[in-house]
mmCIF file of C-alpha atoms in Angstrom:
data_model
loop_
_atom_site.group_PDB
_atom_site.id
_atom_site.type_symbol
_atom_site.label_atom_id
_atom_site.label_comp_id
_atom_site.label_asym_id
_atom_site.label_seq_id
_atom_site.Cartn_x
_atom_site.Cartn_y
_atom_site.Cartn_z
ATOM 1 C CA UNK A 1 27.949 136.557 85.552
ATOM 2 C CA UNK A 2 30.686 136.814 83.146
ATOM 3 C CA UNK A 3 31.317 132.677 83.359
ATOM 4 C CA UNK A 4 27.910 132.242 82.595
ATOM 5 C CA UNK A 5 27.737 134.343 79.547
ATOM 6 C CA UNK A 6 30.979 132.647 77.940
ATOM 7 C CA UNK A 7 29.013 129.244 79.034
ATOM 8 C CA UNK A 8 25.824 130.108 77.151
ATOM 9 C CA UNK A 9 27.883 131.685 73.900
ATOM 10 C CA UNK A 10 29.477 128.377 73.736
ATOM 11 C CA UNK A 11 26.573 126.022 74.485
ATOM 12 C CA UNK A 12 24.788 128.516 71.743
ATOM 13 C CA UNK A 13 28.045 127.405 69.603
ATOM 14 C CA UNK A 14 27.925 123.878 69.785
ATOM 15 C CA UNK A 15 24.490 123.752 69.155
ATOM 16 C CA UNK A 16 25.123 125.241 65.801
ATOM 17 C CA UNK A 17 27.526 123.341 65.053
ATOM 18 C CA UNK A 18 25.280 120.234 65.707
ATOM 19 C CA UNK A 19 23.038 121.504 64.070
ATOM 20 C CA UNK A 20 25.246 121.738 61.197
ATOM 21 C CA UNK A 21 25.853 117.859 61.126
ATOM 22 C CA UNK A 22 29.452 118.577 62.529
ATOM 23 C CA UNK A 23 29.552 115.517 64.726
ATOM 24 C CA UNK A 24 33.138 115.455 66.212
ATOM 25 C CA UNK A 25 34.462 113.574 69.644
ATOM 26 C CA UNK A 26 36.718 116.016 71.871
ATOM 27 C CA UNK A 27 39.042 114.646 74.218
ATOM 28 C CA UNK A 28 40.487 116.797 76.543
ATOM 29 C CA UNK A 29 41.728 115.099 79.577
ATOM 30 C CA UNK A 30 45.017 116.407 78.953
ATOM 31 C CA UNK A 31 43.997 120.149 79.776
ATOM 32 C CA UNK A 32 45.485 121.367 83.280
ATOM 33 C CA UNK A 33 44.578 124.641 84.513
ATOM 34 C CA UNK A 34 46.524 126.494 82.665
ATOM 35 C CA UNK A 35 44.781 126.065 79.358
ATOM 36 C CA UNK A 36 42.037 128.611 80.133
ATOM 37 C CA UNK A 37 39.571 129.523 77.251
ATOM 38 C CA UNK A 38 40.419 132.366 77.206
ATOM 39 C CA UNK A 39 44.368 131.443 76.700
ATOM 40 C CA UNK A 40 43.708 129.478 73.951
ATOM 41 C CA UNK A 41 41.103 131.490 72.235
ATOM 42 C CA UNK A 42 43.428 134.500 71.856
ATOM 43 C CA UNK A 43 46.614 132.306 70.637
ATOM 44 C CA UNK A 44 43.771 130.395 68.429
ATOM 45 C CA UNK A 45 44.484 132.442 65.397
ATOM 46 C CA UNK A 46 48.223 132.922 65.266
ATOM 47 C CA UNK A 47 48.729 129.157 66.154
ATOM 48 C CA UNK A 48 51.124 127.332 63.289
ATOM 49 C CA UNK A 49 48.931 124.287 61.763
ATOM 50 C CA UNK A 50 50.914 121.331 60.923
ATOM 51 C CA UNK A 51 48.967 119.225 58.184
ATOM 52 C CA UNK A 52 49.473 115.237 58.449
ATOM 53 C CA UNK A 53 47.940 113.139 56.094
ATOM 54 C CA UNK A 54 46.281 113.785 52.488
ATOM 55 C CA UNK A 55 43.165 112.906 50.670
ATOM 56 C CA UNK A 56 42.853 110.920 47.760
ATOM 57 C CA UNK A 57 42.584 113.992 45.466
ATOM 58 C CA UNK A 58 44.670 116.295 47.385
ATOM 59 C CA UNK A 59 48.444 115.891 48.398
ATOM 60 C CA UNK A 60 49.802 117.021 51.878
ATOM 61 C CA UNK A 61 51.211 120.088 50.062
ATOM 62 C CA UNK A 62 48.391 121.139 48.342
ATOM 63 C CA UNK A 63 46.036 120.896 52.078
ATOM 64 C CA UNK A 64 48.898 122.504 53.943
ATOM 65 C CA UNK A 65 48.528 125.613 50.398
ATOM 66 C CA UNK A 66 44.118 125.509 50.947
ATOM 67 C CA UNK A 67 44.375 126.287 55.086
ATOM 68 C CA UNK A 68 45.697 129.680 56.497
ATOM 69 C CA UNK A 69 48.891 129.691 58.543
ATOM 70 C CA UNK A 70 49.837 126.344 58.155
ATOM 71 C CA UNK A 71 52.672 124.188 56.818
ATOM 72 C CA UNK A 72 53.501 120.148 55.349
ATOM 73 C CA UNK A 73 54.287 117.162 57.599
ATOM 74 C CA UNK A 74 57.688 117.666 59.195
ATOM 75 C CA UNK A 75 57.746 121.292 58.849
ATOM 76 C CA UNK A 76 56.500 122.437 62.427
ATOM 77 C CA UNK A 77 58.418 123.180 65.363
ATOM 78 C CA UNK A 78 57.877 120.779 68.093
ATOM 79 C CA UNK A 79 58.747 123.121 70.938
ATOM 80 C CA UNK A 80 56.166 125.659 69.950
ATOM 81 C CA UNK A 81 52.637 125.855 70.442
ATOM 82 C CA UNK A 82 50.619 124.472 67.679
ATOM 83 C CA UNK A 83 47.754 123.000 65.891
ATOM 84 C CA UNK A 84 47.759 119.807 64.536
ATOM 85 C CA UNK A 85 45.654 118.906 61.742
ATOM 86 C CA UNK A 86 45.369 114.910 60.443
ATOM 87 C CA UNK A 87 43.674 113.408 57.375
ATOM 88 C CA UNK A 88 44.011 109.751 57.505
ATOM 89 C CA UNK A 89 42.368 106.491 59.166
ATOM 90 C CA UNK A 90 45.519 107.315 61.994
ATOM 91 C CA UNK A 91 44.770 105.977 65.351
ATOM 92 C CA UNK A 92 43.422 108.785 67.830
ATOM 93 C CA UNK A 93 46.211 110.745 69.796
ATOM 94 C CA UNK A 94 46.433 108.784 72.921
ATOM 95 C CA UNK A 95 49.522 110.167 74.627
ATOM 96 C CA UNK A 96 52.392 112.978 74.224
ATOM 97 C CA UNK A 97 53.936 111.131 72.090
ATOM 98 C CA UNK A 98 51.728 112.848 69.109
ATOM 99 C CA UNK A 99 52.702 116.360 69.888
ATOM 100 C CA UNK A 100 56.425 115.548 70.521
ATOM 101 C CA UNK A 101 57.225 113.138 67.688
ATOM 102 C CA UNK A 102 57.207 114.424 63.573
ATOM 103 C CA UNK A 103 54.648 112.210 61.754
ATOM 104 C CA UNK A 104 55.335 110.739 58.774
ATOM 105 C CA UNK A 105 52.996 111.804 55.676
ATOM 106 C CA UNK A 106 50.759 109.016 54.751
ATOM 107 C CA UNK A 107 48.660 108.364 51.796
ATOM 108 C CA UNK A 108 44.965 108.253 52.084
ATOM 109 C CA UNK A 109 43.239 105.432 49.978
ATOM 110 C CA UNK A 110 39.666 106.235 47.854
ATOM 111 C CA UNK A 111 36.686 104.285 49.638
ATOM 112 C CA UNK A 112 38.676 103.850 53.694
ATOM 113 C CA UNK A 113 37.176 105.520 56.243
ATOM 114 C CA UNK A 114 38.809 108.556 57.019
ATOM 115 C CA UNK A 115 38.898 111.236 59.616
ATOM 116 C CA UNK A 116 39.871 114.586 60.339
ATOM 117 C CA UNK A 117 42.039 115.308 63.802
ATOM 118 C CA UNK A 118 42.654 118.550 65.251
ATOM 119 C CA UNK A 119 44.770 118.878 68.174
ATOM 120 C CA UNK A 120 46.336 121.550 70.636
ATOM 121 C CA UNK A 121 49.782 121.128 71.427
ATOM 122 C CA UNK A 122 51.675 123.200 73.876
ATOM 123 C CA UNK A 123 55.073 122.366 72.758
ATOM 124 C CA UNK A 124 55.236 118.482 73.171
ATOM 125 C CA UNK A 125 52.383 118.793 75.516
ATOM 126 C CA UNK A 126 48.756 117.627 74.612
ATOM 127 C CA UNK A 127 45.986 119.747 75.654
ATOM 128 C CA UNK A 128 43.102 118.712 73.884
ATOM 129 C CA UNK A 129 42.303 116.518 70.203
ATOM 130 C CA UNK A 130 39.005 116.113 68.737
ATOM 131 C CA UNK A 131 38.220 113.994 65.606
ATOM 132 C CA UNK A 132 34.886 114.004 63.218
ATOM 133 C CA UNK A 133 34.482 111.214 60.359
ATOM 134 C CA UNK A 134 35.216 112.819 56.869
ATOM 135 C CA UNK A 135 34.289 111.391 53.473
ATOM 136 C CA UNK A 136 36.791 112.001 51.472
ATOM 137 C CA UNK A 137 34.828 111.491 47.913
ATOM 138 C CA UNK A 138 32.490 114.991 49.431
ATOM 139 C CA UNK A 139 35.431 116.829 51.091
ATOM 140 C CA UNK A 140 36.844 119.419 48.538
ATOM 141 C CA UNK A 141 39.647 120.710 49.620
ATOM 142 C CA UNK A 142 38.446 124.112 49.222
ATOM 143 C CA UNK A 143 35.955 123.496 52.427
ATOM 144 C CA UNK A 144 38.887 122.261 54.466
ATOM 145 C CA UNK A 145 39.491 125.560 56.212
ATOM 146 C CA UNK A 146 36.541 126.211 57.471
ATOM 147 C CA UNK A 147 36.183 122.637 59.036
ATOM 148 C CA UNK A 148 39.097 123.891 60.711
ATOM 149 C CA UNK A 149 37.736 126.843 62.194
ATOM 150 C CA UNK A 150 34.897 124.704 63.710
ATOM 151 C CA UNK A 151 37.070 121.659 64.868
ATOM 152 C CA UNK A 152 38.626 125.436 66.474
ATOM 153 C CA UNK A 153 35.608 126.257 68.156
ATOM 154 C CA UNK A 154 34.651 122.934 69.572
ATOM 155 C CA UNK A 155 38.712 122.540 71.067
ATOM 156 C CA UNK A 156 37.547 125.384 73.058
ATOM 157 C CA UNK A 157 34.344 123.973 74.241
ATOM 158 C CA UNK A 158 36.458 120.673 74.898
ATOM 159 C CA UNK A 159 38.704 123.041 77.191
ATOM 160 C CA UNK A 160 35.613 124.572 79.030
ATOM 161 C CA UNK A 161 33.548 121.169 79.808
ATOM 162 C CA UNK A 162 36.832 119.850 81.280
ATOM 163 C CA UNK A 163 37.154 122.896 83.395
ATOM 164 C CA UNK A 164 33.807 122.483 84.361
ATOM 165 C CA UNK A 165 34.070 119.143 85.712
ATOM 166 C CA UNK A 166 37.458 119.858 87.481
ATOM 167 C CA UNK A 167 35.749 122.853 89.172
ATOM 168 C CA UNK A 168 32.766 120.081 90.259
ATOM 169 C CA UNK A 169 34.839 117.853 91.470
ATOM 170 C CA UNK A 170 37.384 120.495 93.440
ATOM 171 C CA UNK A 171 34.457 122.628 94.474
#
């Protein structure tokens, strides 16, 4: 009974969020059974952020200043759990490669399409990245943070649907 609470309080949450207009695509293949909800949802709000990328208007810095608990490009520690948030027209993460590498900081031109990333890494381990389009002209940086906190909330949902489906297919 308790599963199917936590099930319904997130499908109640993404439906918000949809409702919203937050329109984001979650990969989480990477997830293993280790990276419970639950895990995550209680390191969630201690977890380092790592900003890559800027916004026309805004520098790394000054993104890295607007969102709680986290730091420039090149500052993070790449053997510790973390959260990586990317401004940019960057390709998706596609490997391990994105958690255990430093990125460069990159410059984000007026009028390109741009996106916002948010990823879980355990260490140089992937667990889970989602990405939703952002227009950079209607993004202050003041509402960065809480785009955060929902590209949070659907990582989590990401974990859960892909915990789902491994319990379908192993059950």
């Amino acid at each position: 009974m308790l599963i199917h609470s936590r099930l319904t309080a997130l499908a109640f949450a993404a439906a918000t969020l949809m409702l919203a207009g937050c329109h984001a695509t979650v990969d989480a293949r990477w997830a293993n059974s280790d990276d419970t909800v639950d895990h995550w949802k209680k390191a969630m709000p201690s977890l380092p952020i790592e900003v890559r990328g800027a916004l026309p208007d805004a520098t790394n810095q000054q993104i890295a200043d607007a969102i709680p608990n986290s730091e420039a490009v090149g500052a993070a520690n790449l053997a510790s759990p973390r959260l990586i948030v990317e401004l940019g027209q960057g390709p998706k993460p596609q490997d391990e490669a994105y958690c255990s590498k430093p990125m460069q900081e990159t410059a984000v031109n007026a009028g390109t399409k741009t996106a916002m990333t948010l990823t879980i890494c355990d260490g140089a381990r992937l667990v889970v990245s989602l990405r939703t389009p952002l227009d950079p002209t209607k993004t202050p940086v003041s509402t960065l943070p809480k785009r955060v906190d929902n590209l949070k909330k659907l990582a989590l949902i990401g974990i859960s649907r892909s915990q789902i489906e491994a319990y379908q297919i192993q059950g």
